[in-house]
Every structure is written in structure tokens, then in C-alpha cells.
Amino acid sequence: MSNSRGRFGVHGGQYIPETLMNAVIELEEAYNHYKDDPEFNRELTELLNEYAGRPSRLYYAEKMTKDLGGAKIYLKREDLNHTGAHKINNVLGQALLAKKMGKTRLIAETGAGQHGVATATAAALMGMECVVFMGEEDTKRQALNVYKMRLLGAEVIPVTTGTATLKDAVSEAMREWTSRIDDTHYCLGSVMGPHPFPTIVRDFQAVISKEIKEQMLEKEGRLPDTVIACVGGGSNAIGTFYNFIEDESVQLIGCEAAGRGIDTFETAATINTGRLGIFHGMKSYFCQDKYGQIAPVYSISAGLDYPGIGPEHAYLHDIHRAEYVAITDDEAVNAFEYLSRTEGIIPAIESSHALAHAMKIAPTMDKDKIIVVTISGRGDKDCAAIARYRGEIIEE
Amino acid sequence: MSKIKNAFTNGKAFIAFITCGDPDLETTKEAVIAAVNGGADLIELGIPFSDPTAEGPVIQGANLRALSGGVTTDKIFDFVVDLRKSVSVPMVFMTYANVVFSYGSEEFIKRCNEIGMDGLILPDLPFEEKEEFEEVCNKYDVDLVSLIAPTSEKRISMIAKEAKGFIYVVSSLGVTGTRSSITTDLDSIVKLIRESSDVPCAIGFGISTPEQASKYSKIADGVIVGSAIIKLLEKHGKDAPKYVEEYVHSMKAAM
């Protein structure tokens, strides 16, 4: 693989049509130019702080800690960011980069709608055109976010192909990019796709672990023992892990969506049920059948309902640096309700997968241990779906 | 020297794309034979993939119909063994990298050689990633076909220099599908290719009418037609082969 770029072990690469090759090469060159440019970084920091509200809080969840009776639990509050999720960190970075590259139009895929809302927001702020591809199934599950994107001036295109969820939205956004490259930047929302996206998105999300480290040293004078985040493509998880990868004492745990269970076909747990493959521009682990047909995955969470995982996570799994566990719909919904009642914080159903695992392991750990759980987004968008899960229909 | 060269010895080459198993393998067999009878010089057999990111709606539909009909890579290999009894023109597979990788690249490509497939087209495998597949293709004498796009620019000579079989010149931005007009300066692209390679060039994406076949076969060594043929299969199902023969004949006659 002598010519291949952007590898994490065997994973990563650039498995895309020739039509897009110069676009990703141009993006890589621009990124390499701007990532160390003081003016670019000043502008980005100002946007993150003044517009998105960073740094996000590292909150000691005292009631939850006492209730579970084990390790001390901190919550990294990405839900408090403008637009309500970690997605804005990456989007502001990419939109600023796209603008510097002379692009006037952003396209994006979205699952739960958080990345779509963040992209529509950045486009509104920077005066760019915006088109968001969203699986038709997800437009139903997340109708409020569809309205928000349109309110922000974006065009939302429901995708009806395949399973009409996140993977199909990614495919459709890629198809759109091959047909219009000159003025358009594909603002990919996770640490996936062809190089350089997994690296760019990781770098823009790494602010999460940079802040956790600083805040933890300030509050506790030491590093946490365990950091936990949910994983679909894996952007909030890589952001949560990245600055701890070299700190071997820190245990890194990613929580995948098991859906109705990893022993069923209704699951989206890629590391736990998938195998090595090539899809959406990257080599990584994918849920697929024996002939390499991508599996129609399922999770209650539209944001984790994806049959693959970012290549750097696949690598962290291979080298046993991070552990990936599967959390069922039921466990996530319980955690969603638990945090709401216990701490008065309504977490996104995605983030609830990470919380559910913390609830499992905290009681087994000593009281002097510290867990950080990243609350990747807020749960307002999920209330109607969770009510439905519990058999209650609410009219908005 | 692979057999693909033979496809370009009968005037300009007409290359027909047909998705295996759309709507079933019996119809695919009849459609391939009909295309050859109509004058097709090379057949591209599509192995369906669940998420064909380089295809427009027409070929996406063919992929879905074929997969829901239960076709698999192994069934297609057996089908080609049978098809080769009636068809002698060069044939290549067109599918996605994961279909080959997941089968086991070595096993897949070795099997291609055994059953008489002459080449392989993987639209999601650019120059930078081809090595791991190309080494195996070379070992089993299967040509890994290179694609050149309207955006390739400075990459053209690098790709052309290492091209084998034929060069697939993508006529337009975007995905597969018929187009009323093609605005790319294909003349210049083919001229640049010629500076680095004498491998035949065939133009594909968006070609459906005899007028287009006539125009683009003057620029290159052949044309590739997929969506227009798939539309006939979509419309006529099991009755499609006779329409395919008629259509291919009208295209080849215009070239």
C-alpha cells in the first residue's frame, strides 16, 4: 500500500471514485496549510469560545456518584454547546477551512440531525449555501431537527434509498459531491470516510479531551481512570480519547449501539459484530454479510445507527488501547431516564449509551477512582421517541 | 496479453453493462447473448452491491432488484461458467471493492481467471489504493481497469502509464446515468492519455443515444453503456433481451 495515505494500522485510506481524488488532495493540502496557521487558529478559537460557548463544563455528578456508590463520576457537558451537541466543534473548523478554500456551499449527511443542524448553523453564520442529506426514516424520528435546519436556511433532502438512514445519507452526500466539487465542501460529520476526513474531524474534536485533561487536573489534580463516550462513526469518542491515548493509565471505553442485542440482526454494534471491509472511502470494520453486502443496521439512536466505525477506532481496538462495549436500546433508555431524574440533565439517546456503561461499571470501582462520561448532546430531540418507546404518544 | 485487446479489433468497441441477477440470472444470460448478437464487443457484468455509491438511481435500482432476487457472488461465478459456453467476447466484472475484499481478494481474482473473466472494474478503488488488488490481478492475469475522470487533470499521465486492459474515461462529474448533454472536453483528456499510454480508451457515464455513440466513438476507441440497457431490463423484465439486441445494434451501427 505504498501510495496509500491516511492509515491507522491497516485501516483508513482513500477508497473513493477517481472523480473525488483531487478534491480530497486539495482538502488535505489546505488543511495542512491552515492547521498551524496562527490566524486560522485564532479565528477558530474565537468562534468556539464566543459563538459555541466553549470550554464546555466538566461537571461532578455528585448525586449519581452517591447513588451508584462507587467511582466518582464527572460529565463532560458537550450538550451545553451551541446547537446542543459536540458536532459544532468539527463543523466550525471545517466551515472555516472551506471558506478559506473559497468554497461557497456546504453539503452534509446527518443521522440524528445534530450534525445537520450544526452545519446549517455554521452555513448561516458564514453566509454559505447548505444542503443536508438525511435518511427519510430519520427525518421522521427527528422531525424537530429537520425544521431547525430549514429554519436556518438549509435545504434538507430526505434520502429514500437502502435503509433510509445514516449510511444512505452518507452515500447520497458522496454522490452529490462527485457531481459538484468546484464550489462545494463536503462537511463530513464523523471521523470516517476517506483521508483526510478522519484526521481533520479528530483534530477538531480533540478539544474535548484537551479540556477534560485541563479541567480534571484543576479539580482533582490528576488524570481520570476511565473515560467513556458513545460511538457511531466515533467523533465524540475520538475527541474524548485523543489526548489520553498516550496516558496508558487512562482506560478508554467506547459504547456502541447494540440495538435489540448483538445476538440479533437488529444491532449497529460494529466492533462487536462486524468484520474488516472497505466502504464509504475507508478500510475499517463494518456490519456486513459473508459476501460483503453492508448490513441494514438498527438502533433506537439515529446518531449511532451506522454499519461502520472510524478507522482510528478500529486501530485502537486492534492494538487493545481502547475497549468497545455494546449497549442495548433498553439500557440506553434506562440511562436516559436515570440521568434526567438524578441530575436534572436530559442527555441525548446517543450519549445515554455511554452513561449506561458508566452505570454498570461505577458500582464495581473503588470510591477513589474517577470516570468521565462525555454527554455528547442534549436529549430534547429524543423526548418524543423515548415517550413512544415507553408506549406514550406525545403531541408536539 | 489479455483478451480485452480483442474487443477493440472490430472497429470502435461497444461495451455493454448488465447487472447480474436483474431480474434473474436466466434473463441476464439471455440479455448478454442478445447484446453480443447486437454487436457488443465487450461485456461488463455487474456484481450487485448493497450501497453502490458511484451509481445513479437506474443502476442502484438494478443492484437492489438483483440482491432482493437472492443473487450472490458464488452464484454469479457459477453463472459465468455456464455463460462462457455461449459467449466468447471479453468480459469484465464491475463491482465495489468490498465485494472483492470481503470474498478474499486472492480467492475472488483467482476464480475470475478460472471462469474466463478478463478484467475487473472497481469504481471506488483509485490509483493510490490499487496496489493490494493489482498485485493479485497481475498474478492471475486479470486486468484491473483504471478510471480517469473529468477532474483527474495532472493525475492523467500517472494513471495512464500503469493502465491495463482498457482505460475507462468517465465522461462527466457525478454518478452513472443517462445525460442529455456532456460538457467535458473529452478530446483533450483522451489526447493526454495517448501521450502516456497506448491502452484503448472507452468513454462511459451518460451515453445512451446513437448520436452520442457516434460522437464519442470518434474521440475514443469505444463507448460504454449501462443505464440505458438497465432501463430496458427494468421496463421489460424477462422480455428485455430482444429489446437489448435491437438497442445495441442501433448503437453499434452508429459507431
XYZ file of C-alpha atoms in Angstrom:
651
model
C 0.000 0.000 0.000
C 2.886 2.287 -0.810
C 0.806 5.108 -2.286
C -1.954 4.966 0.274
C -2.436 7.881 2.642
C -4.117 8.321 5.986
C -3.657 4.888 7.509
C -4.306 3.841 11.112
C -2.672 0.425 11.086
C -4.400 -1.375 8.212
C -7.435 0.902 8.451
C -8.256 4.161 6.684
C -7.091 5.050 3.176
C -8.994 6.678 0.333
C -11.415 4.250 -1.344
C -13.339 6.740 -3.444
C -14.090 7.335 -7.119
C -11.314 8.926 -9.159
C -13.635 11.923 -9.666
C -13.153 12.883 -5.991
C -9.424 12.267 -5.676
C -8.292 15.786 -6.498
C -10.934 17.160 -4.112
C -9.573 15.206 -1.144
C -5.998 16.027 -2.134
C -6.901 19.727 -2.290
C -8.598 19.433 1.113
C -5.572 17.743 2.644
C -3.229 20.411 1.302
C -5.460 23.212 2.568
C -5.789 21.573 5.967
C -2.046 21.059 6.297
C -1.569 24.706 5.443
C -4.161 26.127 7.843
C -3.911 23.790 10.821
C -0.748 25.507 12.043
C -1.680 28.950 10.779
C -1.965 31.303 13.796
C -4.642 33.459 12.167
C -6.816 30.428 11.314
C -6.461 29.098 14.845
C -7.238 32.481 16.365
C -10.427 32.731 14.317
C -11.448 29.178 15.146
C -10.807 29.613 18.876
C -12.845 32.783 18.866
C -15.743 31.015 17.126
C -15.543 28.070 19.542
C -15.436 30.297 22.620
C -17.630 33.271 21.745
C -20.138 31.578 19.435
C -20.288 27.930 20.528
C -19.713 28.602 24.222
C -16.542 26.655 24.872
C -14.950 25.472 27.010
C -17.781 23.132 27.957
C -18.181 22.326 31.649
C -16.765 19.280 33.378
C -19.495 18.663 35.923
C -19.161 16.498 39.014
C -22.322 14.377 39.092
C -22.477 14.074 42.858
C -25.961 12.592 43.181
C -25.278 9.985 40.526
C -21.943 9.149 42.159
C -23.536 8.686 45.588
C -26.451 6.730 44.191
C -24.214 4.293 42.309
C -21.881 4.057 45.294
C -18.586 3.560 43.512
C -16.274 5.610 41.319
C -16.608 9.389 41.184
C -18.438 10.426 38.006
C -17.792 13.562 36.010
C -19.829 14.564 32.968
C -18.213 16.417 30.079
C -21.069 18.683 29.058
C -20.875 18.857 25.252
C -24.667 19.136 25.427
C -24.198 22.723 26.597
C -22.549 23.781 23.338
C -24.458 25.985 20.938
C -26.729 23.712 18.826
C -26.730 21.192 21.662
C -24.010 18.736 20.753
C -20.305 18.187 20.121
C -20.916 18.338 16.367
C -20.422 22.129 16.303
C -16.689 21.733 17.206
C -15.956 19.982 13.934
C -18.376 21.965 11.830
C -16.957 25.367 12.774
C -13.482 24.078 11.926
C -14.499 22.617 8.567
C -16.707 25.558 7.586
C -13.894 27.992 8.323
C -11.491 25.820 6.336
C -13.958 25.568 3.439
C -14.375 29.318 3.420
C -10.594 29.820 3.294
C -10.540 27.369 0.361
C -13.006 29.598 -1.476
C -15.955 27.207 -1.212
C -19.405 28.783 -1.023
C -21.558 25.729 -0.403
C -21.578 23.093 2.348
C -23.177 19.674 1.995
C -23.538 17.234 4.868
C -25.094 13.954 5.922
C -26.923 13.665 9.195
C -28.338 10.863 11.308
C -29.971 12.248 14.438
C -29.889 15.675 12.835
C -27.324 17.184 15.225
C -24.595 17.372 12.589
C -27.076 18.710 10.058
C -28.233 21.416 12.462
C -24.627 22.309 13.286
C -23.725 22.524 9.579
C -26.816 24.610 8.793
C -25.875 26.876 11.694
C -22.301 27.385 10.514
C -23.531 27.987 6.965
C -25.958 30.637 8.206
C -23.230 32.301 10.248
C -20.691 32.309 7.439
C -23.103 33.132 4.648
C -22.759 29.829 2.827
C -25.314 27.723 0.976
C -26.174 24.456 2.741
C -27.738 21.149 1.683
C -28.232 18.339 4.207
C -28.934 14.710 3.296
C -30.947 12.803 5.875
C -32.443 9.321 5.705
C -36.195 9.544 5.319
C -36.601 7.246 8.329
C -34.532 9.691 10.389
C -36.475 12.735 9.162
C -39.484 11.078 10.818
C -37.621 10.177 14.008
C -36.109 13.672 14.247
C -38.717 15.997 12.769
C -37.761 18.884 15.049
C -34.191 18.911 13.750
C -35.485 18.895 10.161
C -37.483 22.009 10.964
C -34.457 23.645 12.622
C -32.265 23.044 9.569
C -34.864 24.577 7.275
C -35.317 27.474 9.678
C -31.567 28.057 9.486
C -31.798 28.306 5.723
C -30.604 24.843 4.717
C -32.233 22.564 2.206
C -32.952 19.123 3.692
C -33.100 16.255 1.211
C -34.778 13.088 2.548
C -32.901 10.003 1.309
C -35.132 7.082 0.394
C -32.541 4.576 -0.844
C -31.426 1.500 1.121
C -32.471 1.580 4.768
C -33.178 5.345 4.533
C -30.877 6.025 7.498
C -27.425 7.488 8.153
C -25.440 5.186 5.846
C -27.692 6.074 2.925
C -27.385 9.766 3.766
C -23.576 9.413 3.599
C -23.820 7.604 0.229
C -26.085 10.305 -1.156
C -23.844 13.134 0.102
C -20.860 11.424 -1.572
C -22.822 11.129 -4.831
C -23.724 14.805 -4.617
C -20.084 15.746 -4.021
C -18.947 13.854 -7.145
C -21.397 15.906 -9.191
C -20.487 19.307 -7.748
C -16.974 19.812 -6.427
C -15.784 23.271 -7.503
C -17.833 25.377 -5.086
C -18.803 22.649 -2.620
C -17.186 21.290 0.531
C -18.472 18.013 1.941
C -18.647 18.731 5.659
C -18.416 15.142 6.898
C -19.734 14.797 10.417
C -17.692 11.977 11.864
C -14.179 10.512 11.981
C -14.883 8.371 8.953
C -14.796 8.446 5.183
C -11.678 8.863 3.066
C -8.486 10.503 4.315
C -8.137 13.329 5.342
C -11.600 13.390 7.000
C -10.845 11.003 9.899
C -7.814 13.123 10.812
C -9.437 16.534 10.293
C -12.565 15.658 12.285
C -10.480 14.108 15.070
C -8.291 17.193 15.337
C -11.329 19.480 15.554
C -12.960 17.234 18.191
C -9.759 16.735 20.216
C -10.653 19.932 22.078
C -12.936 17.715 24.210
C -10.103 15.668 25.739
C -7.789 18.670 25.871
C -10.313 20.428 28.081
C -11.118 17.321 30.149
C -7.434 16.959 30.938
C -7.019 20.581 32.000
C -10.259 20.641 33.979
C -9.526 17.350 35.699
C -6.048 18.464 36.712
C -7.562 21.626 38.109
C -10.379 19.864 40.005
C -8.685 16.657 41.096
C -5.007 17.255 40.454
C -4.745 14.049 38.459
C -5.897 12.208 35.350
C -9.186 10.281 35.277
C -9.054 6.481 35.471
C -11.671 5.866 32.814
C -13.181 7.971 30.023
C -16.353 6.792 28.301
C -18.109 8.002 25.154
C -20.652 6.642 22.715
C -19.511 5.530 19.259
C -21.341 5.594 15.946
C -18.798 6.821 13.417
C -16.928 7.848 16.551
C -16.303 11.611 16.530
C -17.175 12.485 20.131
C -15.416 9.322 21.280
C -12.177 10.090 19.449
C -12.436 13.662 20.746
C -12.822 12.288 24.277
C -9.970 9.773 23.878
C -7.413 11.586 21.795
C -5.362 13.475 24.380
C -5.385 10.432 26.673
C -4.119 7.871 24.164
C -0.540 8.346 25.360
C -1.610 8.237 29.035
C -1.701 4.491 29.488
C -3.240 4.674 32.954
C -6.421 6.077 31.446
C -8.860 3.414 30.328
C -10.718 4.343 27.110
C -14.178 2.860 26.566
C -16.381 3.345 23.506
C -20.058 2.369 23.696
C -21.657 1.027 20.529
C -25.353 0.664 19.884
C -26.386 -2.971 20.384
C -29.954 -2.136 19.354
C -32.086 -5.105 20.387
C -28.923 -7.085 21.189
C -25.693 -8.177 19.496
C -27.108 -11.682 19.071
C -29.920 -10.256 16.892
C -29.846 -8.753 13.387
C -31.249 -5.521 14.809
C -27.961 -4.113 16.001
C -25.429 -1.467 14.985
C -22.505 -2.724 17.100
C -19.722 -2.683 14.517
C -16.733 -3.771 16.593
C -18.755 -6.454 18.359
C -20.445 -7.921 15.276
C -18.654 -6.587 12.183
C -15.549 -7.537 10.250
C -12.875 -5.844 8.180
C -14.125 -4.299 4.947
C -13.987 -1.333 2.577
C -16.871 1.123 2.452
C -17.577 4.847 2.399
C -13.999 5.627 1.462
C -12.248 3.712 4.222
C -10.984 0.332 5.281
C -12.364 -0.444 8.733
C -14.811 -2.746 10.499
C -18.324 -2.968 9.049
C -21.512 -4.893 9.755
C -21.846 -6.975 6.585
C -22.862 -10.384 5.306
C -20.442 -13.070 4.048
C -20.466 -11.561 0.544
C -19.614 -8.064 1.769
C -23.121 -6.638 1.415
C -23.494 -3.926 4.050
C -25.975 -4.936 6.750
C -29.166 -2.972 7.410
C -28.271 -1.996 10.973
C -30.636 -0.827 13.669
C -30.520 1.250 16.841
C -33.074 3.383 18.647
C -30.488 6.135 18.275
C -30.403 7.681 14.810
C -26.901 9.016 15.534
C -25.405 5.576 16.244
C -27.377 3.752 13.556
C -24.367 3.276 11.251
C -22.832 -0.010 9.998
C -19.210 1.139 10.267
C -16.759 2.807 12.640
C -13.982 5.329 12.071
C -10.612 3.817 11.128
C -8.748 5.193 14.141
C -11.198 3.438 16.481
C -10.712 0.213 14.518
C -6.979 0.649 15.090
C -7.341 1.465 18.815
C -9.374 -1.732 19.071
C -6.746 -3.776 17.196
C -3.933 -2.618 19.485
C -6.160 -3.045 22.569
C -5.734 0.591 23.567
C -9.497 1.195 23.682
C -12.303 -1.163 24.587
C -15.635 -1.176 22.736
C -18.738 -2.425 24.514
C -22.282 -2.805 23.221
C -25.260 -1.162 24.946
C -28.846 -2.151 24.119
C -31.769 0.184 23.425
C -33.245 -0.781 26.776
C -30.092 0.035 28.716
C -29.743 3.367 26.922
C -33.362 4.353 27.554
C -32.969 3.488 31.242
C -29.860 5.679 31.420
C -31.683 8.488 29.587
C -34.396 8.446 32.261
C -31.941 7.917 35.118
C -29.803 10.971 34.388
C -32.876 13.135 33.857
C -34.258 12.176 37.275
C -30.979 12.032 39.159
C -29.119 15.076 37.913
C -31.771 17.079 36.082
C -29.842 16.654 32.829
C -31.650 15.210 29.799
C -28.917 13.542 27.706
C -29.104 12.631 24.019
C -30.073 8.994 23.469
C -26.638 8.570 21.831
C -24.837 9.812 24.959
C -27.154 7.646 27.076
C -25.306 4.612 25.692
C -22.113 5.910 27.340
C -23.972 6.694 30.571
C -25.451 3.207 30.662
C -21.981 1.702 30.704
C -20.831 4.092 33.427
C -23.839 2.968 35.470
C -22.691 -0.641 35.054
C -19.051 -0.180 35.998
C -19.102 2.673 38.551
C -20.503 0.486 41.364
C -17.732 -2.075 40.752
C -14.978 0.528 41.118
C -13.420 1.991 44.280
C -14.585 5.377 45.504
C -11.193 6.940 44.793
C -11.491 6.116 41.065
C -12.691 8.708 38.584
C -14.840 8.196 35.494
C -15.507 10.886 32.885
C -18.546 10.363 30.652
C -18.943 12.610 27.650
C -22.507 13.823 27.270
C -22.177 14.363 23.543
C -25.528 16.093 23.157
C -28.742 17.080 24.821
C -31.841 14.945 24.714
C -34.651 17.349 23.809
C -34.697 15.900 20.291
C -35.263 12.402 21.712
C -38.147 13.038 24.107
C -40.916 12.127 21.657
C -39.159 8.920 20.555
C -38.417 7.787 24.111
C -42.003 8.509 25.145
C -43.079 6.351 22.196
C -40.648 3.623 23.307
C -42.445 3.663 26.659
C -45.826 3.473 24.933
C -46.766 7.110 25.354
C -47.670 9.291 22.374
C -46.921 12.982 22.837
C -48.107 15.689 20.508
C -45.636 18.495 19.940
C -1.586 -10.099 -23.116
C -5.198 -10.220 -22.031
C -8.154 -10.874 -24.304
C -9.570 -7.392 -23.663
C -7.478 -6.119 -26.580
C -9.603 -8.266 -28.918
C -12.641 -6.146 -28.124
C -11.013 -3.222 -29.927
C -10.187 -5.009 -33.190
C -13.695 -4.877 -34.695
C -13.887 -1.138 -35.367
C -14.863 1.012 -32.406
C -15.857 -1.078 -29.414
C -19.331 -1.134 -27.952
C -19.205 -2.106 -24.274
C -22.451 -3.189 -22.625
C -23.005 -3.158 -18.870
C -25.519 -5.580 -17.382
C -26.163 -6.212 -13.674
C -26.102 -9.929 -12.871
C -29.400 -11.195 -11.498
C -31.610 -8.268 -12.578
C -34.301 -9.535 -12.529
C -32.799 -13.070 -12.504
C -29.713 -14.855 -13.852
C -31.623 -16.570 -16.700
C -32.607 -13.164 -18.048
C -29.058 -11.868 -17.547
C -27.772 -14.753 -19.681
C -30.280 -14.040 -22.452
C -29.532 -10.312 -22.265
C -25.764 -10.846 -22.557
C -26.208 -13.157 -25.555
C -28.588 -10.612 -27.089
C -26.074 -7.793 -26.569
C -23.340 -9.850 -28.236
C -25.693 -10.693 -31.133
C -26.452 -6.973 -31.405
C -22.752 -6.249 -31.808
C -21.331 -5.734 -28.299
C -17.575 -6.245 -28.282
C -17.064 -6.447 -24.529
C -19.426 -7.214 -21.675
C -19.250 -5.622 -18.238
C -21.010 -7.853 -15.740
C -22.082 -6.002 -12.616
C -21.929 -7.881 -9.322
C -24.549 -6.088 -7.228
C -23.549 -4.234 -4.070
C -25.904 -3.048 -1.342
C -24.602 0.537 -1.390
C -23.283 1.411 -4.860
C -22.026 4.946 -4.191
C -20.894 5.646 -7.773
C -24.251 4.768 -9.334
C -27.235 6.881 -10.215
C -30.811 5.789 -9.490
C -31.147 3.443 -12.501
C -28.211 1.157 -11.676
C -28.908 1.474 -7.934
C -32.324 0.017 -8.742
C -30.752 -2.868 -10.681
C -28.471 -3.627 -7.719
C -31.422 -3.719 -5.351
C -33.571 -5.896 -7.634
C -30.704 -8.340 -8.106
C -29.912 -8.590 -4.397
C -33.520 -8.999 -3.402
C -33.719 -11.792 -6.006
C -31.065 -13.602 -3.958
C -28.059 -13.391 -6.263
C -24.640 -13.814 -4.603
C -21.012 -13.704 -5.723
C -20.815 -17.518 -5.725
C -23.983 -17.839 -7.807
C -22.536 -15.325 -10.265
C -19.284 -17.306 -10.566
C -21.295 -20.446 -11.420
C -23.401 -18.410 -13.822
C -20.316 -17.192 -15.692
C -19.085 -20.781 -16.109
C -22.364 -21.517 -17.883
C -22.396 -18.208 -19.802
C -18.887 -18.809 -21.150
C -20.267 -21.813 -23.099
C -22.222 -19.366 -25.284
C -20.210 -16.126 -25.122
C -16.642 -15.690 -26.313
C -16.190 -11.884 -26.325
C -14.035 -10.478 -23.495
C -15.869 -9.949 -20.226
C -15.003 -7.958 -17.103
C -16.628 -7.717 -13.688
C -17.695 -4.335 -12.412
C -18.341 -4.214 -8.674
C -17.225 -2.449 -5.483
C -14.003 -3.016 -3.554
C -15.778 -4.588 -0.570
C -17.340 -7.340 -2.676
C -13.858 -8.479 -3.742
C -12.097 -7.769 -0.438
C -14.724 -9.471 1.661
C -14.695 -12.613 -0.529
C -10.918 -12.709 -0.131
C -9.170 -10.798 -2.913
C -6.926 -13.700 -3.860
C -9.773 -16.206 -3.980
C -12.021 -13.828 -5.909
C -9.444 -12.919 -8.546
C -8.169 -16.486 -8.914
C -11.757 -17.540 -9.576
C -12.125 -14.770 -12.210
C -9.216 -16.300 -14.071
C -10.592 -19.843 -13.792
C -14.025 -18.947 -15.160
C -12.786 -16.784 -18.011
C -13.262 -13.237 -16.748
C -10.686 -10.942 -18.318
C -10.781 -7.894 -16.100
C -12.126 -6.131 -13.062
C -13.502 -2.601 -12.611
C -13.770 -1.211 -9.074
C -15.065 2.375 -9.169
C -14.174 3.001 -5.512
C -10.538 1.987 -5.984
C -8.414 4.949 -7.088
C -4.764 4.807 -8.191
C -3.463 5.296 -4.634
C -5.230 2.190 -3.315
C -4.908 -0.184 -6.255
C -1.683 -1.935 -5.292
C -3.140 -4.560 -2.929
C -5.623 -5.643 -5.624
C -3.356 -5.153 -8.617
C -0.643 -7.488 -7.352
C -3.178 -10.312 -7.216
C -4.718 -9.334 -10.569
C -1.288 -9.481 -12.203
C -0.638 -12.891 -10.670
C -3.835 -14.301 -12.212
C -3.737 -12.393 -15.484
C -6.878 -10.361 -14.785
C -6.704 -6.717 -15.921
C -7.541 -4.193 -13.206
C -9.141 -1.412 -15.247
C -8.229 2.196 -14.391
C -10.702 5.066 -14.464
C -9.907 8.624 -15.490
C -12.368 11.404 -14.613
C -13.002 14.965 -15.832
C -11.327 16.132 -12.600
C -8.206 13.965 -12.993
C -6.110 16.722 -14.631
C -2.490 16.238 -13.527
C -3.221 12.657 -12.490
C -3.970 11.541 -16.045
C -0.461 10.581 -17.072
C 0.297 8.820 -13.759
C -2.851 6.703 -14.129
C -2.490 6.091 -17.868
C 1.112 4.889 -17.548
C 0.056 1.975 -15.345
C -3.277 1.222 -17.069
C -4.114 -2.268 -18.271
C -6.872 -3.739 -20.445
C -8.664 -0.541 -21.319
C -8.996 2.894 -19.762
C -12.459 3.819 -18.558
C -12.861 7.527 -19.307
C -15.614 8.939 -17.099
C -17.441 11.445 -19.302
C -18.939 13.685 -16.638
C -18.966 14.618 -12.986
C -21.398 12.744 -10.781
C -22.767 9.241 -10.872
C -23.809 6.850 -13.642
C -26.963 7.605 -15.595
C -28.110 8.876 -18.965
C -27.438 12.526 -19.759
C -28.834 14.744 -22.496
C -25.523 16.551 -22.873
C -21.908 16.019 -21.875
C -19.840 19.153 -21.451
C -16.428 17.716 -20.563
C -13.607 18.351 -23.026
C -13.080 14.643 -23.679
C -10.911 15.306 -26.717
C -8.208 16.882 -24.571
C -8.422 14.161 -21.934
C -8.015 11.376 -24.493
C -5.109 13.250 -26.116
C -3.355 13.484 -22.729
C -3.922 9.777 -22.153
C -2.437 8.999 -25.559
C 0.779 10.758 -24.549
C 1.321 8.189 -21.799
C -0.386 5.009 -22.929
C -1.481 3.034 -25.965
C -4.076 1.097 -23.970
C -7.521 1.549 -25.628
C -9.817 4.233 -24.158
C -13.566 3.814 -23.773
C -15.909 6.600 -22.707
C -18.720 5.884 -20.275
C -21.277 7.635 -17.974
C -24.252 9.300 -19.609
C -24.142 7.772 -23.089
C -27.481 6.446 -24.368
C -28.238 7.582 -27.938
C -26.779 6.515 -31.319
C -25.827 10.198 -31.865
C -23.741 10.131 -28.676
C -22.257 6.740 -29.619
C -21.227 8.162 -32.985
C -19.763 11.321 -31.489
C -17.779 9.705 -28.659
C -16.525 6.732 -30.647
C -14.786 9.267 -32.897
C -12.916 10.614 -29.873
C -12.052 7.298 -28.216
C -11.744 3.599 -29.037
C -15.136 2.691 -27.703
C -18.151 3.643 -25.637
C -19.646 2.076 -22.514
C -23.397 1.990 -21.987
C -25.016 0.892 -18.738
C -28.076 2.783 -17.564
C -29.784 2.785 -20.991
C -29.592 -1.029 -21.115
C -30.644 -1.389 -17.473
C -33.701 0.759 -18.237
C -34.740 -1.810 -20.868
C -34.380 -4.583 -18.290
C -36.303 -2.553 -15.754
C -39.099 -1.886 -18.237
C -39.387 -5.248 -19.973
C -38.059 -7.686 -17.337
C -37.789 -11.206 -18.787
C -38.814 -9.902 -22.229
C -35.939 -7.408 -22.291
C -33.331 -9.427 -24.279
C -34.894 -8.777 -27.717
C -35.028 -5.041 -26.966
C -31.415 -5.156 -25.761
C -30.320 -6.748 -29.055
C -32.170 -4.134 -31.089
C -30.778 -1.299 -28.998
C -27.159 -2.496 -29.072
C -27.446 -2.993 -32.819
C -28.611 0.599 -33.293
C -25.725 1.888 -31.182
C -23.015 -0.223 -32.824
C -24.334 0.708 -36.283
C -23.885 4.389 -35.434
C -20.249 3.970 -34.455
